[in-house]
Amino acid sequence: TYDNLPIGSTGQILTADTTVSPYKVKWATPAGGAAGLTKIATGEFSTESSVAIDSVFSSTYTRYMALIRVTGSSSGADLQVQFRYAGPTSQTVNYYGSGFSQGRDNSQANFGYVDGSGAVIFDNLQTVSSSATIFFDKVGNTSQNGILYGNGYQEYLQGLVCFAGYTDAQRIYTGFRLLPTTGTISGSYVVYGLEK
């Protein structure tokens, strides 16, 4: 005899449970506190000299992920990330890190910075699209040295970019800012809480 499992409530997920008869599955509310991936903020920007993404880091999560897409920019600009705190205010000094970009022809460019004004995630942007995934750690909870790392794609090189950096200023960071070193940027972003 065939039967069907009635639908669960909004927000429930189908979960295996060998103690439940006859299906061995049940609808259940996901357990909280272990891990998660929750969309916190999303937005678009057009021809901006900087983009502030505030109130996205808090004590709710310990790690975050941001998906950044730059659809247009001034040629030759580097794209930096600055952490934001208290008010919010941008942390504009004490950044250390490095990265590289590699084109489809195997050409490679390295970049690094000591006591910089921001963490570089793209070097030498052009008017075509670039996309990056950025992971943030040591933000939102206690006063710490915020770190970021990730990778991306530069369309004008048809190649890869990898980067990592941190700020040597301990604060409770609550957001970040995208900042081209010259000109403006257009694009979009999505920020997720990654781990509780």
PDB file of N, CA, C and O in Angstrom, residues 6-32:
ATOM      1  N   PRO A   6       2.545  13.831   4.494  1.00  0.00           N
ATOM      2  CA  PRO A   6       1.960  15.175   4.405  1.00  0.00           C
ATOM      3  C   PRO A   6       3.053  16.248   4.420  1.00  0.00           C
ATOM      4  O   PRO A   6       4.130  16.041   4.984  1.00  0.00           O
ATOM      5  N   ILE A   7       2.739  17.370   3.811  1.00  0.00           N
ATOM      6  CA  ILE A   7       3.708  18.464   3.738  1.00  0.00           C
ATOM      7  C   ILE A   7       3.973  19.038   5.126  1.00  0.00           C
ATOM      8  O   ILE A   7       3.087  19.036   5.985  1.00  0.00           O
ATOM      9  N   GLY A   8       5.200  19.504   5.336  1.00  0.00           N
ATOM     10  CA  GLY A   8       5.564  20.096   6.621  1.00  0.00           C
ATOM     11  C   GLY A   8       5.184  21.555   6.689  1.00  0.00           C
ATOM     12  O   GLY A   8       4.513  22.098   5.809  1.00  0.00           O
ATOM     13  N   SER A   9       5.631  22.238   7.728  1.00  0.00           N
ATOM     14  CA  SER A   9       5.359  23.663   7.930  1.00  0.00           C
ATOM     15  C   SER A   9       6.425  24.496   7.224  1.00  0.00           C
ATOM     16  O   SER A   9       7.515  24.011   6.902  1.00  0.00           O
ATOM     17  N   THR A  10       6.133  25.771   7.029  1.00  0.00           N
ATOM     18  CA  THR A  10       7.071  26.698   6.407  1.00  0.00           C
ATOM     19  C   THR A  10       8.400  26.702   7.164  1.00  0.00           C
ATOM     20  O   THR A  10       8.420  26.805   8.392  1.00  0.00           O
ATOM     21  N   GLY A  11       9.493  26.550   6.437  1.00  0.00           N
ATOM     22  CA  GLY A  11      10.827  26.578   7.035  1.00  0.00           C
ATOM     23  C   GLY A  11      11.342  25.229   7.481  1.00  0.00           C
ATOM     24  O   GLY A  11      12.512  25.102   7.827  1.00  0.00           O
ATOM     25  N   GLN A  12      10.498  24.203   7.472  1.00  0.00           N
ATOM     26  CA  GLN A  12      10.961  22.877   7.868  1.00  0.00           C
ATOM     27  C   GLN A  12      11.700  22.201   6.719  1.00  0.00           C
ATOM     28  O   GLN A  12      11.506  22.542   5.555  1.00  0.00           O
ATOM     29  N   ILE A  13      12.554  21.238   7.058  1.00  0.00           N
ATOM     30  CA  ILE A  13      13.290  20.460   6.063  1.00  0.00           C
ATOM     31  C   ILE A  13      12.997  18.977   6.285  1.00  0.00           C
ATOM     32  O   ILE A  13      12.632  18.564   7.385  1.00  0.00           O
ATOM     33  N   LEU A  14      13.162  18.187   5.224  1.00  0.00           N
ATOM     34  CA  LEU A  14      12.960  16.748   5.321  1.00  0.00           C
ATOM     35  C   LEU A  14      14.209  16.120   5.933  1.00  0.00           C
ATOM     36  O   LEU A  14      15.323  16.326   5.466  1.00  0.00           O
ATOM     37  N   THR A  15      14.020  15.345   7.017  1.00  0.00           N
ATOM     38  CA  THR A  15      15.137  14.804   7.794  1.00  0.00           C
ATOM     39  C   THR A  15      14.968  13.298   7.983  1.00  0.00           C
ATOM     40  O   THR A  15      13.857  12.831   8.255  1.00  0.00           O
ATOM     41  N   ALA A  16      16.048  12.558   7.838  1.00  0.00           N
ATOM     42  CA  ALA A  16      16.004  11.111   8.087  1.00  0.00           C
ATOM     43  C   ALA A  16      15.861  10.857   9.579  1.00  0.00           C
ATOM     44  O   ALA A  16      16.488  11.523  10.405  1.00  0.00           O
ATOM     45  N   ASP A  17      15.002   9.876   9.927  1.00  0.00           N
ATOM     46  CA  ASP A  17      14.795   9.491  11.322  1.00  0.00           C
ATOM     47  C   ASP A  17      14.311   8.050  11.337  1.00  0.00           C
ATOM     48  O   ASP A  17      13.153   7.770  11.031  1.00  0.00           O
ATOM     49  N   THR A  18      15.169   7.120  11.696  1.00  0.00           N
ATOM     50  CA  THR A  18      14.838   5.692  11.642  1.00  0.00           C
ATOM     51  C   THR A  18      13.810   5.280  12.692  1.00  0.00           C
ATOM     52  O   THR A  18      13.266   4.188  12.621  1.00  0.00           O
ATOM     53  N   THR A  19      13.520   6.170  13.642  1.00  0.00           N
ATOM     54  CA  THR A  19      12.533   5.829  14.671  1.00  0.00           C
ATOM     55  C   THR A  19      11.102   6.139  14.226  1.00  0.00           C
ATOM     56  O   THR A  19      10.153   5.785  14.923  1.00  0.00           O
ATOM     57  N   VAL A  20      10.936   6.810  13.092  1.00  0.00           N
ATOM     58  CA  VAL A  20       9.610   7.199  12.611  1.00  0.00           C
ATOM     59  C   VAL A  20       9.079   6.143  11.659  1.00  0.00           C
ATOM     60  O   VAL A  20       9.758   5.731  10.721  1.00  0.00           O
ATOM     61  N   SER A  21       7.842   5.677  11.907  1.00  0.00           N
ATOM     62  CA  SER A  21       7.220   4.676  11.022  1.00  0.00           C
ATOM     63  C   SER A  21       6.104   5.344  10.241  1.00  0.00           C
ATOM     64  O   SER A  21       5.423   6.224  10.748  1.00  0.00           O
ATOM     65  N   PRO A  22       5.813   4.947   9.039  1.00  0.00           N
ATOM     66  CA  PRO A  22       6.538   3.915   8.293  1.00  0.00           C
ATOM     67  C   PRO A  22       7.603   4.499   7.376  1.00  0.00           C
ATOM     68  O   PRO A  22       8.314   3.776   6.697  1.00  0.00           O
ATOM     69  N   TYR A  23       7.773   5.828   7.338  1.00  0.00           N
ATOM     70  CA  TYR A  23       8.577   6.461   6.286  1.00  0.00           C
ATOM     71  C   TYR A  23      10.069   6.533   6.573  1.00  0.00           C
ATOM     72  O   TYR A  23      10.874   6.606   5.678  1.00  0.00           O
ATOM     73  N   LYS A  24      10.453   6.577   7.820  1.00  0.00           N
ATOM     74  CA  LYS A  24      11.846   6.748   8.239  1.00  0.00           C
ATOM     75  C   LYS A  24      12.374   8.149   7.910  1.00  0.00           C
ATOM     76  O   LYS A  24      13.569   8.401   7.918  1.00  0.00           O
ATOM     77  N   VAL A  25      11.463   9.053   7.570  1.00  0.00           N
ATOM     78  CA  VAL A  25      11.790  10.469   7.365  1.00  0.00           C
ATOM     79  C   VAL A  25      10.690  11.294   8.015  1.00  0.00           C
ATOM     80  O   VAL A  25       9.563  10.819   8.204  1.00  0.00           O
ATOM     81  N   LYS A  26      11.024  12.545   8.329  1.00  0.00           N
ATOM     82  CA  LYS A  26      10.028  13.441   8.915  1.00  0.00           C
ATOM     83  C   LYS A  26      10.373  14.882   8.559  1.00  0.00           C
ATOM     84  O   LYS A  26      11.506  15.188   8.155  1.00  0.00           O
ATOM     85  N   TRP A  27       9.398  15.761   8.693  1.00  0.00           N
ATOM     86  CA  TRP A  27       9.629  17.189   8.547  1.00  0.00           C
ATOM     87  C   TRP A  27      10.094  17.721   9.896  1.00  0.00           C
ATOM     88  O   TRP A  27       9.524  17.361  10.925  1.00  0.00           O
ATOM     89  N   ALA A  28      11.134  18.567   9.894  1.00  0.00           N
ATOM     90  CA  ALA A  28      11.651  19.099  11.156  1.00  0.00           C
ATOM     91  C   ALA A  28      12.215  20.496  10.945  1.00  0.00           C
ATOM     92  O   ALA A  28      12.704  20.827   9.857  1.00  0.00           O
ATOM     93  N   THR A  29      12.175  21.304  11.980  1.00  0.00           N
ATOM     94  CA  THR A  29      12.791  22.624  11.950  1.00  0.00           C
ATOM     95  C   THR A  29      14.306  22.436  12.050  1.00  0.00           C
ATOM     96  O   THR A  29      14.765  21.676  12.900  1.00  0.00           O
ATOM     97  N   PRO A  30      15.086  23.077  11.165  1.00  0.00           N
ATOM     98  CA  PRO A  30      16.544  22.896  11.219  1.00  0.00           C
ATOM     99  C   PRO A  30      17.106  23.282  12.581  1.00  0.00           C
ATOM    100  O   PRO A  30      16.659  24.252  13.192  1.00  0.00           O
ATOM    101  N   ALA A  31      18.068  22.520  13.043  1.00  0.00           N
ATOM    102  CA  ALA A  31      18.725  22.815  14.314  1.00  0.00           C
ATOM    103  C   ALA A  31      19.545  24.088  14.167  1.00  0.00           C
ATOM    104  O   ALA A  31      20.244  24.280  13.175  1.00  0.00           O
ATOM    105  N   GLY A  32      19.458  24.978  15.114  1.00  0.00           N
ATOM    106  CA  GLY A  32      20.220  26.223  15.066  1.00  0.00           C
ATOM    107  C   GLY A  32      21.513  26.108  15.838  1.00  0.00           C
ATOM    108  O   GLY A  32      21.707  25.195  16.625  1.00  0.00           O
TER     109      GLY A  32
END
